[in-house]
Coordinates of C-alpha atoms in Angstrom, one line a residue:
M606 CA 16.2 1.7 4.4
G607 CA 14.1 4.3 2.5
Y608 CA 15.1 7.4 0.7
F609 CA 13.9 10.3 2.7
G610 CA 14.9 14.1 2.3
C611 CA 13.1 17.4 1.8
H612 CA 13.6 20.8 -0.2
L613 CA 17.1 22.4 0.5
S614 CA 18.1 25.7 -0.7
A615 CA 20.4 25.7 -3.8
S616 CA 21.9 29.1 -3.1
G617 CA 25.2 27.6 -1.8
G618 CA 25.5 25.2 -4.9
N619 CA 25.0 21.6 -5.5
A620 CA 27.8 20.3 -3.3
A621 CA 26.6 22.6 -0.1
M622 CA 23.0 20.8 -0.5
V623 CA 24.6 17.3 -0.5
K624 CA 26.4 18.3 2.8
T625 CA 23.3 19.9 4.2
A626 CA 21.1 16.5 3.5
L627 CA 23.8 14.4 5.3
S628 CA 23.7 17.0 8.1
I629 CA 19.9 16.1 8.6
G630 CA 19.8 12.5 8.1
A631 CA 18.7 12.7 4.4
N632 CA 19.9 10.4 1.7
T633 CA 17.8 12.5 -1.2
F634 CA 16.4 15.8 -1.6
A635 CA 14.6 18.4 -3.4
F636 CA 15.7 21.6 -4.9
F637 CA 14.3 24.2 -7.3
T638 CA 16.1 24.8 -10.4
R639 CA 15.4 28.3 -10.3
N640 CA 13.4 30.9 -8.0
P641 CA 10.0 29.1 -7.5
R642 CA 8.0 32.3 -7.8
G643 CA 9.9 33.6 -10.5
S644 CA 12.1 32.8 -13.6
K645 CA 15.8 33.8 -12.3
A646 CA 18.1 30.7 -12.5
K647 CA 21.4 30.5 -10.6
K648 CA 24.7 30.7 -12.6
E649 CA 25.9 27.1 -13.5
D650 CA 29.0 26.1 -11.8
A651 CA 30.3 22.5 -13.5
A652 CA 33.1 22.2 -10.9
D653 CA 30.7 22.6 -8.2
A654 CA 28.2 19.7 -9.8
A655 CA 30.6 17.3 -10.6
K656 CA 32.2 17.5 -7.0
A657 CA 28.0 16.8 -5.7
V658 CA 27.7 13.9 -8.4
Q659 CA 30.8 12.2 -6.3
M660 CA 29.7 12.7 -3.3
L661 CA 26.0 11.5 -3.7
Q662 CA 27.6 8.4 -5.4
A663 CA 30.0 8.2 -2.3
E664 CA 27.1 8.5 0.2
G665 CA 24.7 6.1 -1.3
F666 CA 22.0 8.8 -2.2
G667 CA 19.1 7.7 -4.1
K668 CA 17.5 9.9 -7.0
L669 CA 17.2 13.4 -6.5
V670 CA 13.8 15.2 -7.2
A671 CA 14.5 18.6 -8.5
H672 CA 11.3 21.0 -8.8
G673 CA 10.4 23.3 -11.5
A674 CA 9.1 27.1 -10.6
Y675 CA 5.7 27.2 -9.6
T676 CA 5.0 30.0 -12.0
M677 CA 6.1 27.8 -15.1
N678 CA 2.5 27.3 -16.5
L679 CA 2.9 25.2 -19.7
C680 CA -1.0 25.8 -20.8
T681 CA -1.7 29.3 -20.0
A682 CA -3.9 30.9 -22.2
D683 CA -1.4 33.8 -22.7
P684 CA 0.4 32.7 -25.9
E685 CA 3.7 34.7 -25.0
A686 CA 3.8 33.4 -21.0
R687 CA 3.1 29.9 -22.6
A688 CA 6.1 30.4 -25.2
F689 CA 8.4 31.4 -22.0
A690 CA 7.4 28.8 -20.1
A691 CA 8.1 26.1 -22.6
E692 CA 11.8 27.9 -22.5
V693 CA 12.0 27.8 -18.9
L694 CA 11.5 24.0 -19.3
E695 CA 13.8 23.6 -22.0
D696 CA 16.7 25.3 -20.0
D697 CA 15.9 23.5 -16.7
L698 CA 16.4 20.1 -18.6
R699 CA 19.6 21.0 -20.0
R700 CA 20.9 22.3 -16.7
M701 CA 19.7 19.1 -14.9
A702 CA 22.4 17.3 -17.4
A703 CA 25.2 18.1 -14.8
L704 CA 23.4 15.9 -12.4
P705 CA 22.6 13.2 -14.5
G706 CA 20.1 10.3 -13.7
N707 CA 18.1 12.2 -11.4
F708 CA 14.4 13.5 -11.6
Y709 CA 13.0 17.0 -12.7
N710 CA 9.4 17.2 -11.2
F711 CA 6.9 20.1 -12.1
H712 CA 3.5 21.1 -11.6
P713 CA 1.3 20.3 -14.8
G714 CA -0.3 23.9 -15.2
S715 CA -3.4 25.3 -15.1
H716 CA -5.4 25.7 -18.3
V717 CA -7.3 28.9 -17.2
G718 CA -10.6 28.4 -18.6
Q719 CA -9.4 26.7 -21.9
G720 CA -10.7 23.1 -21.2
A721 CA -8.4 20.4 -19.8
E722 CA -8.1 18.9 -23.2
A723 CA -6.4 21.8 -24.5
G724 CA -4.5 22.3 -21.5
I725 CA -3.2 18.4 -22.0
D726 CA -2.4 19.1 -25.5
Y727 CA 0.1 22.4 -24.6
I728 CA 1.6 20.3 -21.5
A729 CA 2.5 17.5 -24.0
A730 CA 3.7 19.5 -26.9
A731 CA 6.1 21.6 -24.8
L732 CA 7.3 18.2 -23.2
K733 CA 8.3 16.7 -26.2
K734 CA 10.1 19.5 -27.5
A735 CA 12.3 20.0 -24.3
L736 CA 12.9 16.0 -24.2
A737 CA 14.2 16.0 -27.9
P738 CA 17.8 16.4 -27.1
G739 CA 17.8 13.4 -24.9
Y740 CA 19.3 14.7 -21.6
P741 CA 19.9 12.1 -19.0
V742 CA 16.7 13.2 -16.7
T743 CA 13.4 11.6 -16.2
V744 CA 10.7 14.0 -16.0
L745 CA 7.8 13.8 -13.5
L746 CA 4.2 15.1 -13.7
E747 CA 3.0 16.0 -10.3
T748 CA -0.4 15.0 -8.9
M749 CA -2.3 18.2 -8.0
A750 CA -5.4 18.5 -5.6
G751 CA -7.7 19.8 -8.6
K752 CA -7.9 23.4 -7.4
G753 CA -9.6 25.9 -10.0
S754 CA -8.4 24.5 -13.3
E755 CA -5.6 22.5 -12.4
I756 CA -4.3 19.9 -14.7
G757 CA -3.3 16.6 -13.0
G758 CA -6.2 16.4 -10.6
R759 CA -7.1 13.0 -11.7
F760 CA -5.0 10.4 -12.8
E761 CA -6.8 10.0 -16.2
E762 CA -5.4 13.8 -16.9
L763 CA -1.8 12.9 -16.3
K764 CA -2.2 9.5 -18.5
A765 CA -3.6 11.7 -21.4
I766 CA 0.0 13.8 -21.1
L767 CA 2.1 10.6 -20.8
D768 CA 0.2 9.2 -24.0
A769 CA 0.5 12.1 -25.9
V770 CA 4.2 12.7 -25.0
G771 CA 4.8 8.8 -25.8
S772 CA 8.3 8.8 -24.1
P773 CA 9.5 6.6 -21.2
D774 CA 11.5 9.8 -19.9
V775 CA 8.2 10.8 -18.2
G776 CA 6.8 9.6 -14.9
V777 CA 4.8 10.5 -11.9
C778 CA 5.3 12.1 -8.6
L779 CA 2.7 11.4 -6.1
D780 CA 2.0 14.1 -3.4
T781 CA 0.1 12.8 -0.6
C782 CA -1.7 15.8 0.2
H783 CA -2.8 16.6 -3.0
V784 CA -4.0 13.3 -3.9
Y785 CA -6.2 13.3 -0.9
D786 CA -7.2 16.8 -1.3
G787 CA -7.9 15.7 -4.8
G788 CA -10.4 12.7 -3.9
Y789 CA -8.0 10.0 -3.7
D790 CA -8.4 8.2 -0.1
I791 CA -5.0 6.9 0.7
V792 CA -6.1 7.1 4.4
K793 CA -8.6 4.4 4.5
D794 CA -7.6 2.6 1.2
L795 CA -4.1 3.1 0.1
N796 CA -4.1 -0.1 -1.7
G797 CA -7.5 1.0 -3.5
V798 CA -5.6 3.8 -4.9
L799 CA -2.5 2.3 -5.7
A800 CA -4.6 -0.2 -7.8
E801 CA -6.6 2.5 -9.6
F802 CA -3.1 4.7 -10.1
D803 CA -2.0 1.0 -11.7
R804 CA -5.0 0.5 -13.8
I805 CA -4.9 3.7 -15.2
I806 CA -1.2 5.1 -15.4
G807 CA 0.8 2.0 -14.1
L808 CA 2.9 1.6 -11.1
D809 CA 6.1 1.5 -13.0
R810 CA 5.6 5.4 -14.1
L811 CA 5.3 6.4 -10.4
K812 CA 9.0 7.4 -9.7
A813 CA 9.1 9.5 -6.5
L814 CA 6.8 10.7 -3.8
H815 CA 6.2 14.3 -1.8
L816 CA 5.2 13.5 1.6
N817 CA 2.9 16.0 3.4
D818 CA 0.2 15.9 5.7
S819 CA -3.0 18.0 4.7
K820 CA -4.5 20.9 6.7
N821 CA -7.8 20.2 4.8
P822 CA -10.3 17.3 5.1
F823 CA -10.8 14.7 2.2
A824 CA -11.5 15.7 -1.2
S825 CA -11.4 19.5 -0.4
H826 CA -9.2 20.4 -3.4
K827 CA -7.5 23.1 -1.4
D828 CA -3.8 21.8 -1.3
R829 CA -2.4 23.5 2.0
H830 CA 0.4 20.9 3.3
E831 CA 0.7 20.3 7.0
C832 CA 3.6 18.5 9.1
L833 CA 3.6 14.7 9.4
G834 CA 0.8 13.5 11.7
Q835 CA -0.7 16.8 12.5
G836 CA -3.2 17.0 9.7
S837 CA -6.1 14.8 8.1
L838 CA -3.8 12.1 6.8
G839 CA -2.4 11.0 10.2
I840 CA 0.8 9.0 10.9
D841 CA -0.5 5.9 10.4
T842 CA -0.7 6.9 6.8
F843 CA 2.8 7.5 6.4
A844 CA 3.7 4.4 8.1
H845 CA 1.5 2.3 5.3
I846 CA 3.5 4.5 2.8
V847 CA 6.9 4.0 3.8
N848 CA 6.6 0.3 4.1
H849 CA 4.2 -0.4 1.0
P850 CA 6.1 -2.9 -1.3
A851 CA 5.3 -0.6 -4.3
L852 CA 6.4 2.7 -2.8
K853 CA 9.4 1.8 -0.1
D854 CA 12.3 2.3 -2.9
K855 CA 10.9 5.4 -4.1
P856 CA 12.5 9.0 -3.2
M857 CA 10.0 10.5 -0.8
I858 CA 10.6 14.4 -0.3
L859 CA 9.0 16.3 2.6
E860 CA 7.4 19.7 1.7
T861 CA 5.9 20.1 5.2
P862 CA 5.9 24.0 6.6
N863 CA 9.0 23.2 8.5
E864 CA 13.0 24.5 8.8
L865 CA 16.0 22.4 8.8
P866 CA 15.3 21.3 12.3
G867 CA 11.8 20.0 11.7
Y868 CA 12.8 18.2 8.8
Q869 CA 15.5 16.4 10.7
A870 CA 13.1 15.5 13.0
E871 CA 10.8 14.3 10.6
I872 CA 13.2 12.1 8.6
A873 CA 13.9 10.7 11.9
L874 CA 10.3 9.8 12.3
L875 CA 9.7 8.4 8.9
R876 CA 13.0 6.1 9.6
S877 CA 11.3 4.9 12.7
L878 CA 8.3 3.9 11.2
E879 CA 9.9 1.9 8.8
S880 CA 9.2 -2.0 9.9

């Protein structure tokens, strides 16, 4: 049985998220470590985190996939904003220690005209510093659609960051909408895309997936998510993904435009696609 879940609100605490996940048939989930459009983080609650860890273990959950704030740009051209983003990353990894052994995923950032090489250097430097304390968390770089000056639209860019960081505690989260919009044809050639990923990065570094259909056509570089089967990827693509031997044991997180009932239906759909 695969590990399927969605983004849940962290406002009620960690244990509440586990209960919500169970109520919709999920056995993993994602959550934002702080306001996704800002920097404010919820007050930490050690007792709540400990209770959540017990529940996750008892219910056989897969690894969780926490998500950094969208506004955390580690390679912005503004030195003060870049330093603040690095501080947010460090604080997030420290906070993740309360839920040990899980993933922390983030968008690598946008170099805003400085060039990809400079952006990669900034991201790697921030990661190396944030990882230094050795918190029990694996950081994931998310594959991006390549719009504007985004870093991470090509596998080679993610590989460059991984090489510069030089740590086994960094991997990749593959977003289906992003890679398709970015020019990797997982609809017609999933095996070919995974072979290219393996050649450039290594499938051992692929730790989690975001399952999203796309509102836009192939290689559009737009990044607009759609509900499963209602976009340009189509339901057959997701059937191939959830049954693929290199992917089926990874946590798969829905980020489709849904509320909880919609996520519950999509989780049931994904389970019906498993062979």
